[in-house]
Amino acid sequence: MDNTTFAQECVRLVGGKENVETVTHCFTRLRFRLKDKSKADLAAAKETEGILDALEVGEQTQLIIGPQVNEVFKEVEQIVGAGVADPTPVEDEAADAAEPEKKGFSVGMLLDTVTGIFAPVITAITAGGMVKAALLIMGLFGLPSDSQEYYILNFIADSVFYFLPILLAFSSANKFGCNPYIAGIVGGVLLHPNWTALVNAGEPVSFFSIPVTLYNYSSSVLPIILTILFMSFVERFAEKVSPNVVKAVLQPLLTLGITAPVALIVIGPLGSWIGGIFAAILSFLDTNAPILVPTIVGAVCPLLVFAGMHLAIFPSLQTIQRAAMGYETVCGPGMLASNMAIAGATLGTALRVKNPKNREMSISTGITALCGITEPALYGVVFKFHKPLIAGMIGGAVGGLFAGIMHLKRYAFATPGIPALPTFIGDDPMNIVIAIATVAIAFAVAFIVSFILGVDEDAQAKKA
């Protein structure tokens, strides 16, 4: 079916457009937040052609589509309306404000919140990372690092990370139900050249006799997220106390006038302090147990992707580590091993299956996994036949262990796969060689284990 018909079917399966509160997407999934999750027919969705799987993760109902999800999302947006990504309407804010108290705090809610904040900005982060990777390749082929071309391309690549607080401000505002444009201004306050000048000068600063702690917030994560969470309450307060006749002027004045100084004086330093703790922990692991994180991530990453938790765990931590150390070891090395292991396990399965459709699925999704997009392989082959999952986890663990022993580093962000190998090019020329060896080891181990274990197509056919 075409994308328009398919999108209509997706919306119908989650209870119709009236049941959709918000909808976003990542590389392979439609991520719905529904007013009533019981109206979604996940069983029927799993049997629908074009949907690899359907599941609930925290507060989200997810339909795994595959790499064409962006085109499907555009059609879904036409059906449900662009307003599904807009801030909560004023008349609904009171009800939304009371919702957390009614539901109570849960890990699922926390993961849903973090995912909802980071998922929309992943494409921008990837774009910056791939420009940086292309620049590194140009440098290897002779582009001088002191040339104007290099200088311009470098700040183009770095801009997404420097202005990351503004991007996170916008997505956080959408998640917390407040005005994203005022949130963007607050993010701009933390990055304003005059503030940067104060930070660089290092002289004591006060605001109405209140000491102001000086931090550089470029590339930071937690300060702006905590600030916009605070702003969501300020905005609701300002809406309540502002008379209707001047609400259009007074509400934004109070929101920005209260949020920005509190961000600079209290929340920003608090978020930086918390981020510093995370950075110190990551630095400790990087120095004293470098094999731990890549090995664990290499082994369990398929399970995290299956549960949709990878976007809630990795982006913030890897951004914090990169900002503090200039590289990251939280996600890149382990996910590179895991993705290549899934590719190896899937292509190994292709040699053992007899059904032509299963073989075609294994080959096509295995090639996609080599490019770093593993969901089609996970839902179309790995979790379907079970044994490839064992092979993938073993291969990912072995590849991650090698990456940890060799202290593999990633210098820019992109979905770990063969096209993104340039993100492992850095000061150490051997780092990219280690990355290539990690790819080979993880792929080969998973391929061999998958071929040895084989698959039971008859059992799967009976189950279906």
Coordinates of C-alpha atoms in Angstrom, one line a residue:
M1 CA 0.0 0.0 0.0
D2 CA 1.1 3.6 -0.5
N3 CA 2.3 5.8 2.3
T4 CA -1.0 7.7 2.6
T5 CA -3.0 4.5 3.0
F6 CA -0.5 3.0 5.3
A7 CA -0.5 6.1 7.5
Q8 CA -4.2 6.0 7.7
E9 CA -4.0 2.4 8.8
C10 CA -1.4 3.2 11.5
V11 CA -3.6 6.0 12.9
R12 CA -6.6 3.7 12.9
L13 CA -4.7 1.0 14.8
V14 CA -3.8 3.4 17.6
G15 CA -7.4 4.4 18.1
G16 CA -8.0 7.1 15.5
K17 CA -6.7 10.6 15.2
E18 CA -9.0 11.7 18.2
N19 CA -6.9 9.4 20.4
V20 CA -3.5 10.8 19.4
E21 CA -2.2 13.3 21.9
T22 CA 1.3 13.7 20.3
V23 CA 3.3 11.7 17.7
T24 CA 7.0 11.9 17.0
H25 CA 9.4 9.5 15.2
C26 CA 13.0 8.4 15.3
F27 CA 14.9 6.5 12.6
T28 CA 12.5 3.6 12.4
R29 CA 9.5 4.1 14.8
L30 CA 6.3 6.1 15.0
R31 CA 6.1 7.1 18.7
F32 CA 2.5 7.9 19.7
R33 CA 1.4 9.3 23.0
L34 CA -2.2 8.3 23.3
K35 CA -5.1 9.7 25.3
D36 CA -6.3 6.2 26.0
K37 CA -3.7 3.4 25.3
S38 CA -6.4 0.7 25.7
K39 CA -7.9 1.8 22.3
A40 CA -4.8 0.8 20.5
D41 CA -5.0 -2.6 18.8
L42 CA -1.4 -3.8 19.1
A43 CA -2.2 -7.4 18.1
A44 CA -3.7 -6.3 14.8
A45 CA -0.8 -3.9 14.3
K46 CA 1.7 -6.7 14.6
E47 CA -0.1 -8.5 11.8
T48 CA -0.3 -5.5 9.5
E49 CA 2.0 -5.5 6.4
G50 CA 4.7 -2.9 6.8
I51 CA 4.7 -2.8 10.6
L52 CA 7.6 -4.9 12.0
D53 CA 6.3 -4.8 15.6
A54 CA 4.1 -2.8 17.9
L55 CA 4.7 -2.3 21.6
E56 CA 4.2 0.0 24.6
V57 CA 7.3 1.6 26.1
G58 CA 6.6 3.8 29.2
E59 CA 3.9 6.3 28.1
Q60 CA 4.5 5.7 24.4
T61 CA 2.8 3.4 21.9
Q62 CA 5.4 2.6 19.3
L63 CA 4.9 1.2 15.8
I64 CA 8.2 0.0 14.3
I65 CA 8.1 0.8 10.6
G66 CA 11.7 0.8 9.3
P67 CA 13.8 3.4 7.5
Q68 CA 10.8 4.8 5.5
V69 CA 9.3 6.1 8.7
N70 CA 10.0 9.7 7.9
E71 CA 7.8 9.6 4.8
V72 CA 5.0 7.7 6.7
F73 CA 5.3 10.3 9.6
K74 CA 4.6 13.2 7.1
E75 CA 1.4 11.4 6.1
V76 CA 0.4 10.7 9.7
E77 CA 1.0 14.4 10.5
Q78 CA -1.4 15.4 7.7
I79 CA -4.0 13.1 9.3
V80 CA -3.8 14.0 12.9
G81 CA -2.8 17.7 12.3
A82 CA 0.5 19.6 13.0
G83 CA -1.0 20.6 16.4
V84 CA 0.0 17.3 17.9
A85 CA 3.5 18.7 18.2
D86 CA 2.4 22.1 19.5
P87 CA 2.4 23.2 23.2
T88 CA -0.6 22.2 25.2
P89 CA -3.5 24.6 24.7
V90 CA -4.1 27.0 27.6
E91 CA -7.5 25.6 28.5
D92 CA -6.0 22.1 28.9
E93 CA -2.9 23.2 30.9
A94 CA -4.6 22.7 34.3
A95 CA -5.6 19.2 33.5
D96 CA -2.1 18.4 32.2
A97 CA -0.5 19.9 35.2
A98 CA -2.5 17.6 37.5
E99 CA -1.8 14.5 35.4
P100 CA 1.6 13.7 36.9
E101 CA 0.1 13.8 40.4
K102 CA -2.7 11.4 39.3
K103 CA -0.3 9.0 37.6
G104 CA 2.6 9.4 40.0
F105 CA 6.3 9.1 39.2
S106 CA 7.4 6.0 37.4
V107 CA 10.6 4.9 35.6
G108 CA 8.5 4.5 32.4
M109 CA 7.4 8.2 32.7
L110 CA 11.0 9.3 33.2
L111 CA 12.2 7.3 30.2
D112 CA 9.4 8.6 28.1
T113 CA 10.2 12.2 29.0
V114 CA 13.9 11.8 28.2
T115 CA 13.2 10.0 25.0
G116 CA 10.7 12.7 24.0
I117 CA 13.2 15.4 24.6
F118 CA 16.1 13.8 22.7
A119 CA 14.4 12.0 19.8
P120 CA 13.5 15.2 17.9
V121 CA 17.1 16.5 18.0
I122 CA 18.9 13.3 17.1
T123 CA 18.7 14.1 13.4
A124 CA 20.4 17.5 14.0
I125 CA 23.1 15.8 16.1
T126 CA 23.7 13.2 13.4
A127 CA 23.9 15.9 10.7
G128 CA 26.6 17.8 12.7
G129 CA 28.5 14.5 13.4
M130 CA 28.5 13.5 9.7
V131 CA 29.7 16.9 8.6
K132 CA 32.5 16.6 11.2
A133 CA 33.3 13.1 9.8
A134 CA 33.4 14.4 6.2
L135 CA 35.7 17.2 7.4
L136 CA 38.0 14.6 9.0
I137 CA 38.1 12.7 5.7
M138 CA 38.9 15.9 3.8
G139 CA 41.8 16.5 6.2
L140 CA 43.2 13.0 5.5
F141 CA 43.1 13.8 1.8
G142 CA 45.0 17.0 2.1
L143 CA 42.7 19.8 3.2
P144 CA 44.9 22.0 5.5
S145 CA 43.6 22.5 9.0
D146 CA 44.5 26.2 8.8
S147 CA 42.5 26.8 5.6
Q148 CA 39.4 29.0 5.5
E149 CA 37.4 26.1 4.1
Y150 CA 38.4 23.9 7.0
Y151 CA 37.6 26.7 9.5
I152 CA 34.1 27.3 8.0
L153 CA 33.2 23.6 7.8
N154 CA 34.4 23.0 11.3
F155 CA 32.2 25.6 12.9
I156 CA 29.3 24.4 10.7
A157 CA 29.8 20.9 12.2
D158 CA 30.3 22.3 15.8
S159 CA 27.3 24.6 15.7
V160 CA 24.8 21.9 16.5
F161 CA 26.7 21.0 19.7
Y162 CA 27.4 24.6 20.7
F163 CA 23.8 25.6 20.3
L164 CA 22.5 22.2 21.7
P165 CA 20.8 24.0 24.7
I166 CA 18.5 25.9 22.3
L167 CA 17.5 22.7 20.5
L168 CA 16.9 20.9 23.8
A169 CA 15.0 24.0 25.1
F170 CA 12.6 23.7 22.2
S171 CA 12.0 19.9 22.4
S172 CA 11.8 20.2 26.3
A173 CA 9.1 22.8 26.0
N174 CA 7.1 20.6 23.7
K175 CA 7.4 17.8 26.1
F176 CA 6.6 19.8 29.2
G177 CA 3.8 21.7 27.6
C178 CA 5.1 25.3 27.6
N179 CA 5.9 27.9 24.9
P180 CA 8.9 26.5 22.8
Y181 CA 9.8 30.0 21.5
I182 CA 10.2 31.5 24.9
A183 CA 12.1 28.4 25.9
G184 CA 14.4 28.9 22.9
I185 CA 15.1 32.5 24.1
V186 CA 16.0 31.1 27.6
G187 CA 18.4 28.7 25.8
G188 CA 19.8 31.7 24.0
V189 CA 20.3 33.5 27.3
L190 CA 22.7 30.8 28.5
L191 CA 24.7 31.1 25.3
H192 CA 24.6 34.9 24.8
P193 CA 28.0 36.5 23.8
N194 CA 27.8 38.9 26.8
W195 CA 27.3 35.9 29.2
T196 CA 30.2 34.1 27.5
A197 CA 32.3 37.3 28.0
L198 CA 31.5 37.3 31.7
V199 CA 32.5 33.6 32.0
N200 CA 35.7 34.2 30.1
A201 CA 36.6 37.3 32.2
G202 CA 36.2 35.2 35.4
E203 CA 35.4 38.3 37.5
P204 CA 32.8 38.0 40.3
V205 CA 29.2 38.7 39.0
S206 CA 26.1 39.5 41.0
F207 CA 22.5 40.1 40.2
F208 CA 20.8 42.5 42.7
S209 CA 23.5 41.5 45.2
I210 CA 22.9 37.8 44.6
P211 CA 26.2 36.0 43.5
V212 CA 26.0 34.5 40.1
T213 CA 28.0 31.3 39.4
L214 CA 29.7 31.5 36.0
Y215 CA 29.4 28.4 33.8
N216 CA 29.9 27.9 30.1
Y217 CA 26.7 26.3 29.0
S218 CA 27.6 25.5 25.3
S219 CA 27.0 21.8 24.6
S220 CA 25.4 21.3 28.0
V221 CA 22.3 19.1 28.6
L222 CA 21.0 19.1 32.1
P223 CA 20.9 22.9 32.8
I224 CA 18.5 23.7 30.0
I225 CA 16.3 20.7 30.6
L226 CA 15.9 21.5 34.3
T227 CA 15.3 25.1 33.4
I228 CA 12.5 24.4 31.0
L229 CA 10.9 22.1 33.5
F230 CA 10.9 25.0 35.9
M231 CA 9.7 27.3 33.2
S232 CA 6.6 25.1 32.6
F233 CA 5.4 25.8 36.2
V234 CA 6.3 29.5 35.9
E235 CA 4.3 29.8 32.7
R236 CA 1.2 28.2 34.3
F237 CA 1.6 30.6 37.3
A238 CA 1.9 33.6 34.9
E239 CA -1.2 32.5 33.0
K240 CA -3.3 32.3 36.2
V241 CA -2.2 35.6 37.7
S242 CA -2.3 37.7 34.5
P243 CA -5.5 39.6 33.9
N244 CA -7.1 38.8 30.5
V245 CA -6.8 42.3 29.3
V246 CA -3.0 42.3 29.5
K247 CA -2.3 38.5 29.4
A248 CA -0.8 38.6 26.0
V249 CA 1.9 40.9 27.3
L250 CA 2.2 40.1 31.0
Q251 CA 2.4 36.3 30.7
P252 CA 5.5 36.1 28.5
L253 CA 7.1 39.0 30.5
L254 CA 6.7 37.1 33.8
T255 CA 7.7 33.8 32.2
L256 CA 11.0 35.1 30.7
G257 CA 11.6 37.6 33.5
I258 CA 11.4 34.9 36.2
T259 CA 12.9 31.9 34.4
A260 CA 16.0 33.5 32.9
P261 CA 17.5 35.0 36.1
V262 CA 16.7 31.8 38.1
A263 CA 18.4 29.8 35.3
L264 CA 21.5 31.8 35.6
I265 CA 21.6 32.0 39.4
V266 CA 20.2 28.6 40.5
I267 CA 19.2 26.0 38.0
G268 CA 22.1 26.4 35.5
P269 CA 24.8 25.9 38.2
L270 CA 22.8 23.1 39.7
G271 CA 22.5 21.3 36.4
S272 CA 26.2 21.9 35.6
W273 CA 27.1 20.4 39.0
I274 CA 25.0 17.3 38.4
G275 CA 26.4 17.0 34.9
G276 CA 29.9 17.3 36.4
I277 CA 29.1 14.3 38.6
F278 CA 28.0 12.3 35.6
A279 CA 31.2 13.4 33.8
A280 CA 33.4 12.4 36.7
I281 CA 31.7 8.9 36.8
L282 CA 32.2 8.4 33.1
S283 CA 35.8 9.6 33.4
F284 CA 36.4 7.2 36.2
L285 CA 35.0 4.3 34.2
D286 CA 37.0 5.5 31.1
T287 CA 40.2 5.4 33.1
N288 CA 39.8 2.5 35.5
A289 CA 37.3 0.1 33.7
P290 CA 37.4 0.9 30.0
I291 CA 36.2 -2.5 29.0
L292 CA 33.1 -2.5 31.2
V293 CA 30.7 -0.1 29.3
P294 CA 31.5 -1.2 25.7
T295 CA 31.1 -4.9 26.6
I296 CA 27.8 -4.4 28.4
V297 CA 26.5 -2.1 25.7
G298 CA 27.6 -4.4 23.0
A299 CA 25.7 -7.3 24.6
V300 CA 22.5 -5.7 25.7
C301 CA 22.0 -3.0 23.1
P302 CA 19.5 -5.1 21.1
L303 CA 17.4 -5.4 24.2
L304 CA 17.5 -1.6 24.8
V305 CA 16.6 -0.9 21.2
F306 CA 13.8 -3.5 21.4
A307 CA 12.4 -1.7 24.4
G308 CA 13.0 1.8 22.9
M309 CA 15.2 2.7 25.8
H310 CA 18.4 3.5 23.9
L311 CA 17.3 7.1 23.2
A312 CA 16.5 7.6 26.9
I313 CA 19.9 6.4 28.1
F314 CA 22.7 7.2 25.6
P315 CA 22.2 10.7 24.1
S316 CA 22.5 12.6 27.3
L317 CA 25.4 10.6 28.7
Q318 CA 27.5 10.7 25.5
T319 CA 26.9 14.4 25.1
I320 CA 28.1 15.1 28.7
Q321 CA 31.2 12.9 28.2
R322 CA 32.0 14.5 24.8
A323 CA 31.7 18.0 26.2
A324 CA 34.0 17.1 29.1
M325 CA 36.6 15.0 27.4
G326 CA 36.4 15.7 23.7
Y327 CA 35.3 12.1 22.9
E328 CA 32.8 9.5 24.1
T329 CA 33.0 5.9 25.0
V330 CA 29.5 5.5 26.4
C331 CA 27.6 4.7 23.3
G332 CA 29.7 4.7 20.1
P333 CA 32.1 1.7 20.7
G334 CA 29.5 -0.6 22.2
M335 CA 26.8 0.2 19.7
L336 CA 29.2 -0.1 16.8
A337 CA 30.0 -3.7 18.0
S338 CA 26.3 -4.4 18.6
N339 CA 25.0 -3.1 15.3
M340 CA 27.7 -5.0 13.4
A341 CA 26.9 -8.2 15.4
I342 CA 23.2 -7.9 14.5
A343 CA 24.2 -7.5 10.9
G344 CA 26.4 -10.6 11.2
A345 CA 23.8 -12.7 13.0
T346 CA 21.1 -11.7 10.4
L347 CA 23.2 -12.4 7.4
G348 CA 24.4 -15.7 9.0
T349 CA 20.7 -16.6 9.4
A350 CA 20.2 -16.0 5.6
L351 CA 22.5 -18.9 4.9
R352 CA 20.5 -21.3 7.1
V353 CA 16.8 -20.4 6.3
K354 CA 15.1 -22.2 3.5
N355 CA 12.0 -20.1 3.0
P356 CA 12.8 -17.5 0.2
K357 CA 10.9 -14.7 2.0
N358 CA 12.9 -15.3 5.2
R359 CA 16.1 -15.3 3.2
E360 CA 15.2 -12.1 1.4
M361 CA 14.3 -10.5 4.7
S362 CA 17.5 -11.6 6.3
I363 CA 19.7 -10.2 3.5
S364 CA 17.9 -6.9 3.1
T365 CA 17.7 -6.1 6.9
G366 CA 21.3 -7.4 7.4
I367 CA 22.6 -4.9 4.9
T368 CA 20.5 -2.2 6.6
A369 CA 22.1 -3.1 9.9
L370 CA 25.6 -2.7 8.4
C371 CA 24.6 0.9 7.9
G372 CA 23.6 1.2 11.6
I373 CA 19.8 0.8 11.4
T374 CA 19.1 -2.4 13.2
E375 CA 15.4 -2.3 14.0
P376 CA 14.3 -4.0 10.7
A377 CA 16.7 -6.8 11.4
L378 CA 15.7 -7.1 15.1
Y379 CA 12.0 -7.2 14.4
G380 CA 12.1 -9.0 11.1
V381 CA 14.6 -11.7 11.9
V382 CA 16.5 -11.6 15.3
F383 CA 13.5 -11.6 17.7
K384 CA 11.4 -13.7 15.3
F385 CA 13.8 -16.7 15.3
H386 CA 15.4 -16.1 18.8
K387 CA 18.7 -17.9 18.1
P388 CA 20.1 -14.9 16.1
L389 CA 19.6 -12.8 19.2
I390 CA 21.9 -15.1 21.1
A391 CA 24.5 -14.8 18.3
G392 CA 24.1 -11.0 18.1
M393 CA 24.5 -10.6 21.9
I394 CA 27.6 -12.8 21.9
G395 CA 29.2 -11.0 18.9
G396 CA 28.3 -7.6 20.4
A397 CA 29.9 -8.5 23.7
V398 CA 33.1 -9.9 22.1
G399 CA 33.4 -6.8 19.8
G400 CA 32.6 -4.5 22.7
L401 CA 35.3 -6.2 24.8
F402 CA 37.8 -5.7 22.1
A403 CA 36.8 -2.1 21.7
G404 CA 37.1 -1.6 25.5
I405 CA 40.5 -3.3 25.7
M406 CA 41.8 -1.1 22.9
H407 CA 40.1 2.0 24.4
L408 CA 38.2 2.9 21.2
K409 CA 36.9 6.5 21.2
R410 CA 34.3 8.2 19.1
Y411 CA 34.8 11.9 18.3
A412 CA 31.5 12.8 16.6
F413 CA 27.9 11.5 16.8
A414 CA 26.2 9.5 14.1
T415 CA 24.3 6.2 14.1
P416 CA 27.1 3.6 14.5
G417 CA 27.6 1.7 11.3
I418 CA 30.0 1.4 8.4
P419 CA 29.0 4.9 6.9
A420 CA 29.8 6.5 10.2
L421 CA 33.3 5.0 10.7
P422 CA 34.8 8.4 10.0
T423 CA 33.4 9.6 13.4
F424 CA 36.1 7.4 15.0
I425 CA 38.9 9.4 13.3
G426 CA 40.8 11.5 15.8
D427 CA 44.2 12.5 17.1
D428 CA 45.3 8.9 17.4
P429 CA 45.6 7.5 13.8
M430 CA 45.2 3.9 15.2
N431 CA 41.7 4.7 16.6
I432 CA 40.0 4.2 13.2
V433 CA 41.9 1.0 12.7
I434 CA 40.6 -0.3 16.0
A435 CA 37.1 0.7 14.9
I436 CA 37.4 -1.3 11.7
A437 CA 38.8 -4.3 13.7
T438 CA 35.8 -4.0 16.1
V439 CA 33.5 -4.1 13.1
A440 CA 35.2 -7.2 11.7
I441 CA 35.3 -9.1 15.1
A442 CA 31.7 -8.4 16.1
F443 CA 30.4 -9.2 12.6
A444 CA 32.5 -12.4 12.2
V445 CA 31.7 -13.8 15.7
A446 CA 28.0 -13.2 15.4
F447 CA 27.9 -14.6 11.8
I448 CA 29.7 -17.8 12.8
V449 CA 27.6 -18.3 16.0
S450 CA 24.4 -17.6 14.0
F451 CA 25.4 -20.1 11.3
I452 CA 26.2 -22.8 13.9
L453 CA 23.0 -22.3 15.9
G454 CA 20.8 -22.1 12.8
V455 CA 17.1 -21.4 13.0
D456 CA 13.9 -23.4 13.5
E457 CA 11.6 -22.1 10.7
D458 CA 9.0 -24.9 11.3
A459 CA 8.5 -23.9 14.9
Q460 CA 8.1 -20.2 14.0
A461 CA 5.6 -21.2 11.2
K462 CA 3.5 -23.2 13.7
K463 CA 3.6 -20.3 16.2
A464 CA 2.5 -17.9 13.5

